[in-house]
mmCIF file of C-alpha atoms in Angstrom:
data_model
loop_
_atom_site.group_PDB
_atom_site.id
_atom_site.type_symbol
_atom_site.label_atom_id
_atom_site.label_comp_id
_atom_site.label_asym_id
_atom_site.label_seq_id
_atom_site.Cartn_x
_atom_site.Cartn_y
_atom_site.Cartn_z
ATOM 1 C CA MET G 1 -25.197 17.344 2.562
ATOM 2 C CA GLY G 2 -22.853 14.423 2.098
ATOM 3 C CA ARG G 3 -23.899 10.782 2.167
ATOM 4 C CA ARG G 4 -24.607 8.292 4.925
ATOM 5 C CA GLU G 5 -23.571 4.668 5.280
ATOM 6 C CA SER G 6 -24.437 1.858 7.675
ATOM 7 C CA PHE G 7 -22.532 -1.393 8.097
ATOM 8 C CA GLN G 8 -21.583 -4.127 10.542
ATOM 9 C CA GLY G 9 -18.029 -3.806 11.806
ATOM 10 C CA VAL G 10 -15.418 -4.205 14.520
ATOM 11 C CA VAL G 11 -13.287 -1.455 16.013
ATOM 12 C CA LEU G 12 -9.671 -2.398 15.322
ATOM 13 C CA ARG G 13 -8.068 0.511 17.176
ATOM 14 C CA GLY G 14 -8.882 3.959 18.520
ATOM 15 C CA PHE G 15 -7.077 6.980 19.881
ATOM 16 C CA ARG G 16 -7.812 10.552 20.914
ATOM 17 C CA SER G 17 -7.790 13.127 18.142
ATOM 18 C CA GLY G 18 -7.671 16.734 19.231
ATOM 19 C CA GLU G 19 -9.409 17.915 22.362
ATOM 20 C CA ALA G 20 -12.862 16.451 21.807
ATOM 21 C CA SER G 21 -12.784 13.723 19.164
ATOM 22 C CA ARG G 22 -11.715 10.115 18.955
ATOM 23 C CA ALA G 23 -10.252 8.555 15.799
ATOM 24 C CA ILE G 24 -11.131 4.920 15.169
ATOM 25 C CA ASP G 25 -10.406 2.326 12.488
ATOM 26 C CA ILE G 26 -13.275 -0.049 11.721
ATOM 27 C CA LEU G 27 -13.198 -3.324 9.774
ATOM 28 C CA THR G 28 -16.444 -3.519 7.775
ATOM 29 C CA ASP G 29 -18.449 -6.539 6.636
ATOM 30 C CA GLU G 30 -17.138 -5.829 3.122
ATOM 31 C CA GLY G 31 -13.529 -6.289 4.215
ATOM 32 C CA ARG G 32 -12.688 -2.566 4.113
ATOM 33 C CA VAL G 33 -11.002 -0.580 6.868
ATOM 34 C CA VAL G 34 -12.699 2.788 7.418
ATOM 35 C CA HIS G 35 -10.752 5.539 9.177
ATOM 36 C CA CYS G 36 -13.277 7.817 10.866
ATOM 37 C CA LEU G 37 -13.862 10.309 13.676
ATOM 38 C CA ALA G 38 -16.293 10.210 16.566
ATOM 39 C CA ARG G 39 -16.678 13.911 17.131
ATOM 40 C CA GLY G 40 -17.182 14.912 20.751
ATOM 41 C CA ALA G 41 -16.549 11.379 22.016
ATOM 42 C CA ALA G 42 -13.553 12.423 24.113
ATOM 43 C CA LYS G 43 -15.646 14.926 26.087
ATOM 44 C CA SER G 44 -18.965 13.110 26.440
ATOM 45 C CA LYS G 45 -18.819 9.502 27.666
ATOM 46 C CA LYS G 46 -22.583 9.077 27.437
ATOM 47 C CA ARG G 47 -23.014 9.480 23.684
ATOM 48 C CA PHE G 48 -20.771 6.576 22.654
ATOM 49 C CA ALA G 49 -20.533 4.753 25.996
ATOM 50 C CA GLY G 50 -18.457 1.613 25.411
ATOM 51 C CA CYS G 51 -19.066 1.673 21.654
ATOM 52 C CA LEU G 52 -15.706 2.871 20.393
ATOM 53 C CA GLU G 53 -13.274 0.713 22.344
ATOM 54 C CA PRO G 54 -11.061 -1.745 20.444
ATOM 55 C CA PHE G 55 -12.621 -5.186 19.807
ATOM 56 C CA THR G 56 -16.181 -3.774 19.995
ATOM 57 C CA SER G 57 -18.555 -4.920 17.265
ATOM 58 C CA GLY G 58 -21.832 -3.361 16.147
ATOM 59 C CA ARG G 59 -23.681 -1.575 13.360
ATOM 60 C CA PHE G 60 -21.981 1.740 12.669
ATOM 61 C CA GLN G 61 -23.736 4.695 11.055
ATOM 62 C CA LEU G 62 -21.360 7.112 9.322
ATOM 63 C CA HIS G 63 -21.771 10.485 7.662
ATOM 64 C CA TYR G 64 -19.445 11.439 4.807
ATOM 65 C CA GLY G 65 -18.794 15.149 4.485
ATOM 66 C CA ARG G 66 -15.551 17.077 4.422
ATOM 67 C CA GLY G 67 -12.497 15.301 5.780
ATOM 68 C CA ARG G 68 -12.817 11.992 7.569
ATOM 69 C CA PRO G 69 -16.257 10.395 7.829
ATOM 70 C CA SER G 70 -17.874 10.918 11.223
ATOM 71 C CA VAL G 71 -19.612 8.337 13.414
ATOM 72 C CA GLU G 72 -23.205 9.339 14.048
ATOM 73 C CA ALA G 73 -24.435 6.305 16.012
ATOM 74 C CA VAL G 74 -23.605 2.708 16.899
ATOM 75 C CA ASP G 75 -26.313 0.048 17.338
ATOM 76 C CA GLU G 76 -26.355 -3.687 18.144
ATOM 77 C CA VAL G 77 -23.253 -3.150 20.245
ATOM 78 C CA LYS G 78 -21.216 -6.014 21.651
ATOM 79 C CA SER G 79 -18.388 -4.737 23.859
ATOM 80 C CA ARG G 80 -15.601 -7.092 24.883
ATOM 81 C CA PHE G 81 -14.273 -5.487 28.054
ATOM 82 C CA ALA G 82 -13.304 -8.899 29.470
ATOM 83 C CA ILE G 83 -10.415 -9.091 26.992
ATOM 84 C CA ALA G 84 -8.676 -6.160 28.715
ATOM 85 C CA LYS G 85 -8.588 -8.087 32.000
ATOM 86 C CA SER G 86 -6.069 -10.630 30.655
ATOM 87 C CA VAL G 87 -2.651 -9.754 29.251
ATOM 88 C CA LYS G 88 -2.691 -12.904 27.097
ATOM 89 C CA ALA G 89 -6.126 -12.174 25.683
ATOM 90 C CA MET G 90 -5.221 -8.522 25.081
ATOM 91 C CA ALA G 91 -2.000 -9.452 23.281
ATOM 92 C CA VAL G 92 -3.692 -11.943 20.949
ATOM 93 C CA ALA G 93 -6.682 -9.694 20.208
ATOM 94 C CA SER G 94 -4.415 -6.698 19.504
ATOM 95 C CA CYS G 95 -2.205 -8.771 17.219
ATOM 96 C CA ALA G 96 -5.257 -10.084 15.334
ATOM 97 C CA CYS G 97 -6.627 -6.563 14.838
ATOM 98 C CA GLU G 98 -3.260 -5.342 13.588
ATOM 99 C CA TRP G 99 -3.166 -8.210 11.089
ATOM 100 C CA MET G 100 -6.581 -7.088 9.815
ATOM 101 C CA LEU G 101 -5.392 -3.490 9.500
ATOM 102 C CA ARG G 102 -2.453 -4.620 7.386
ATOM 103 C CA THR G 103 -4.175 -7.260 5.236
ATOM 104 C CA ALA G 104 -7.599 -5.704 4.548
ATOM 105 C CA GLY G 105 -8.381 -5.924 0.848
ATOM 106 C CA LEU G 106 -5.954 -8.778 0.189
ATOM 107 C CA HIS G 107 -8.502 -11.535 0.751
ATOM 108 C CA ASP G 108 -10.548 -13.260 -1.928
ATOM 109 C CA GLU G 109 -13.575 -13.700 0.336
ATOM 110 C CA GLU G 110 -13.763 -10.233 1.855
ATOM 111 C CA SER G 111 -16.990 -10.898 3.788
ATOM 112 C CA SER G 112 -15.243 -13.738 5.646
ATOM 113 C CA GLN G 113 -12.716 -11.396 7.280
ATOM 114 C CA LEU G 114 -15.162 -9.853 9.732
ATOM 115 C CA ARG G 115 -16.695 -13.214 10.702
ATOM 116 C CA PHE G 116 -13.230 -14.700 11.210
ATOM 117 C CA LEU G 117 -12.096 -11.837 13.449
ATOM 118 C CA VAL G 118 -15.332 -11.845 15.476
ATOM 119 C CA GLU G 119 -14.957 -15.589 16.024
ATOM 120 C CA LEU G 120 -11.427 -15.119 17.359
ATOM 121 C CA LEU G 121 -12.403 -12.216 19.630
ATOM 122 C CA ASP G 122 -15.315 -14.184 21.091
ATOM 123 C CA LEU G 123 -13.060 -17.166 21.833
ATOM 124 C CA VAL G 124 -10.371 -14.978 23.412
ATOM 125 C CA GLU G 125 -12.981 -13.243 25.549
ATOM 126 C CA GLU G 126 -14.268 -16.593 26.846
ATOM 127 C CA SER G 127 -10.874 -17.841 28.022
ATOM 128 C CA ASP G 128 -7.174 -17.065 27.687
ATOM 129 C CA GLU G 129 -6.174 -20.750 27.817
ATOM 130 C CA ASN G 130 -4.139 -22.152 24.905
ATOM 131 C CA VAL G 131 -4.255 -18.818 23.072
ATOM 132 C CA ALA G 132 -0.916 -19.521 21.378
ATOM 133 C CA ALA G 133 -2.480 -22.256 19.220
ATOM 134 C CA LEU G 134 -5.477 -19.980 18.649
ATOM 135 C CA LEU G 135 -3.216 -17.175 17.370
ATOM 136 C CA TYR G 136 -1.350 -19.565 15.072
ATOM 137 C CA GLY G 137 -4.639 -20.945 13.722
ATOM 138 C CA PHE G 138 -5.843 -17.391 13.083
ATOM 139 C CA GLU G 139 -2.663 -16.412 11.213
ATOM 140 C CA LEU G 140 -2.817 -19.537 9.059
ATOM 141 C CA GLY G 141 -6.510 -18.922 8.411
ATOM 142 C CA LEU G 142 -5.765 -15.372 7.268
ATOM 143 C CA MET G 143 -3.199 -16.683 4.816
ATOM 144 C CA ALA G 144 -5.696 -19.237 3.509
ATOM 145 C CA LEU G 145 -8.394 -16.542 3.070
ATOM 146 C CA ALA G 146 -5.917 -14.436 1.093
ATOM 147 C CA GLY G 147 -4.856 -17.404 -1.039
ATOM 148 C CA PHE G 148 -1.250 -17.166 0.193
ATOM 149 C CA LEU G 149 -0.961 -20.419 2.136
ATOM 150 C CA PRO G 150 1.294 -22.867 0.253
ATOM 151 C CA ASP G 151 0.544 -26.588 -0.046
ATOM 152 C CA ILE G 152 1.819 -28.149 3.169
ATOM 153 C CA ASN G 153 1.206 -31.779 2.189
ATOM 154 C CA HIS G 154 3.108 -32.032 -1.100
ATOM 155 C CA CYS G 155 6.617 -31.204 -2.266
ATOM 156 C CA THR G 156 6.445 -28.342 -4.761
ATOM 157 C CA ASN G 157 9.577 -29.643 -6.479
ATOM 158 C CA CYS G 158 8.579 -33.246 -7.219
ATOM 159 C CA GLY G 159 4.843 -33.161 -6.439
ATOM 160 C CA GLU G 160 4.981 -36.194 -4.153
ATOM 161 C CA SER G 161 3.063 -36.337 -0.883
ATOM 162 C CA PHE G 162 5.110 -36.024 2.272
ATOM 163 C CA LYS G 163 5.442 -39.097 4.421
ATOM 164 C CA LYS G 164 5.829 -39.024 8.188
ATOM 165 C CA SER G 165 9.442 -40.132 7.896
ATOM 166 C CA ASP G 166 10.404 -37.517 5.257
ATOM 167 C CA ASN G 167 12.703 -34.625 6.037
ATOM 168 C CA VAL G 168 10.817 -31.504 4.992
ATOM 169 C CA SER G 169 12.086 -27.940 4.850
ATOM 170 C CA LEU G 170 10.779 -24.513 3.881
ATOM 171 C CA SER G 171 12.452 -23.471 0.648
ATOM 172 C CA GLN G 172 14.474 -20.288 0.960
ATOM 173 C CA MET G 173 13.777 -19.610 -2.702
ATOM 174 C CA ASP G 174 9.981 -19.229 -2.625
ATOM 175 C CA GLY G 175 8.737 -20.157 0.845
ATOM 176 C CA THR G 176 7.125 -23.447 -0.190
ATOM 177 C CA PHE G 177 7.490 -26.883 1.378
ATOM 178 C CA VAL G 178 9.946 -29.264 -0.258
ATOM 179 C CA HIS G 179 11.816 -32.445 0.526
ATOM 180 C CA HIS G 180 14.974 -31.360 2.277
ATOM 181 C CA GLU G 181 17.236 -32.800 -0.417
ATOM 182 C CA HIS G 182 15.551 -30.521 -3.010
ATOM 183 C CA GLY G 183 16.011 -27.200 -1.297
ATOM 184 C CA ILE G 184 18.121 -25.056 0.967
ATOM 185 C CA GLY G 185 16.552 -24.612 4.342
ATOM 186 C CA LYS G 186 16.337 -25.848 7.880
ATOM 187 C CA VAL G 187 14.606 -29.192 8.409
ATOM 188 C CA ILE G 188 11.196 -28.771 10.051
ATOM 189 C CA GLU G 189 10.734 -31.067 13.013
ATOM 190 C CA ASN G 190 8.052 -33.683 12.414
ATOM 191 C CA ASP G 191 5.878 -32.742 15.382
ATOM 192 C CA VAL G 192 5.932 -29.070 14.341
ATOM 193 C CA ARG G 193 4.986 -30.009 10.779
ATOM 194 C CA ASN G 194 2.164 -32.240 12.015
ATOM 195 C CA LEU G 195 0.859 -29.446 14.252
ATOM 196 C CA LEU G 196 0.995 -26.977 11.356
ATOM 197 C CA SER G 197 -1.051 -29.364 9.215
ATOM 198 C CA LEU G 198 -3.524 -29.851 12.065
ATOM 199 C CA LEU G 199 -4.020 -26.128 12.715
ATOM 200 C CA CYS G 200 -4.464 -25.456 8.999
ATOM 201 C CA SER G 201 -7.247 -28.010 8.682
ATOM 202 C CA LYS G 202 -9.255 -27.244 11.813
ATOM 203 C CA SER G 203 -11.572 -24.483 13.035
ATOM 204 C CA LEU G 204 -10.555 -21.836 15.566
ATOM 205 C CA PRO G 205 -12.526 -23.491 18.420
ATOM 206 C CA PHE G 206 -10.551 -26.682 17.788
ATOM 207 C CA CYS G 207 -7.247 -24.779 17.684
ATOM 208 C CA ARG G 208 -8.002 -23.346 21.114
ATOM 209 C CA ARG G 209 -8.074 -26.911 22.502
ATOM 210 C CA VAL G 210 -4.588 -27.742 21.177
ATOM 211 C CA LYS G 211 -1.975 -27.661 23.920
ATOM 212 C CA LEU G 212 1.563 -26.780 22.882
ATOM 213 C CA GLY G 213 4.860 -27.303 24.656
ATOM 214 C CA ARG G 214 7.458 -24.545 24.744
ATOM 215 C CA ARG G 215 9.564 -26.103 21.961
ATOM 216 C CA GLN G 216 6.481 -26.547 19.780
ATOM 217 C CA LYS G 217 5.420 -22.927 20.368
ATOM 218 C CA LEU G 218 8.844 -21.671 19.329
ATOM 219 C CA GLY G 219 8.956 -23.945 16.283
ATOM 220 C CA LEU G 220 5.498 -22.917 15.077
ATOM 221 C CA ALA G 221 6.142 -19.226 15.791
ATOM 222 C CA GLU G 222 9.285 -19.277 13.661
ATOM 223 C CA LEU G 223 7.757 -21.338 10.854
ATOM 224 C CA ILE G 224 4.545 -19.292 10.562
ATOM 225 C CA GLY G 225 6.601 -16.089 10.783
ATOM 226 C CA ASP G 226 8.709 -17.275 7.845
ATOM 227 C CA LEU G 227 5.561 -18.141 5.875
ATOM 228 C CA MET G 228 4.129 -14.692 6.553
ATOM 229 C CA SER G 229 7.363 -13.001 5.494
ATOM 230 C CA TYR G 230 7.521 -14.945 2.216
ATOM 231 C CA HIS G 231 3.875 -14.816 1.179
ATOM 232 C CA VAL G 232 2.361 -11.747 2.869
ATOM 233 C CA GLY G 233 5.503 -9.648 2.888
ATOM 234 C CA PHE G 234 5.584 -8.434 6.487
ATOM 235 C CA ILE G 235 5.186 -9.333 10.156
ATOM 236 C CA VAL G 236 3.028 -7.114 12.366
ATOM 237 C CA LYS G 237 4.784 -5.230 15.160
ATOM 238 C CA SER G 238 2.630 -6.572 17.985
ATOM 239 C CA ARG G 239 3.318 -10.209 17.112
ATOM 240 C CA GLY G 240 6.615 -10.284 19.018
ATOM 241 C CA PHE G 241 4.965 -9.152 22.238
ATOM 242 C CA ALA G 242 2.049 -11.530 21.745
ATOM 243 C CA LEU G 243 4.392 -14.493 21.335
ATOM 244 C CA GLN G 244 6.323 -13.559 24.482
ATOM 245 C CA VAL G 245 3.112 -13.441 26.513
ATOM 246 C CA VAL G 246 1.360 -16.552 25.237
#
């Protein structure tokens, strides 16, 4: 007989599997990623019309039998087709979903993952303006949820608070922030450091209102990439394309 399960989730990615089925990966409200099959979805567009596309959220009903669990129905559907109309929006949404695929299960507050992703997708669907700051805010928020974000306001070597006039660098030893004289690393420009602190402390809707110049985008992209490499251990493949577009 197998068992059945129902949960709120977001489709992170999907692709054709065989002649008639579609394989999809869903982020659940428990912070899990479920790899499942929608049998017959590739042949009949009516049964799962618009329910299995990436970035779609809803309540998914699954049946667990032999092999991969199968999708039986999707209710309370919210499709986000508008995202596909903008290259910027598509790049940021795809990058965010890939981050979730790679970091699922790493977060302390697993139920917050789904809400955080849905919030980003809704903002990206509304407008593709200032999505670079939105992506950076999302990446920093993911690190904070996972407990990986280092203290950005104090030197880990001496414990003193950073002043505006201090030269601060990212330590090449452990990826934490230190006074430049205490560590080996490139000095972080003050405006980039101030923007990093701002994006870390604000909500995603606020981040979307932050306008960045080209130099600031490059500085933040490099700095957040270094933080991800040190503390998460990888950079997602789609990030490079997303940064080129935004």
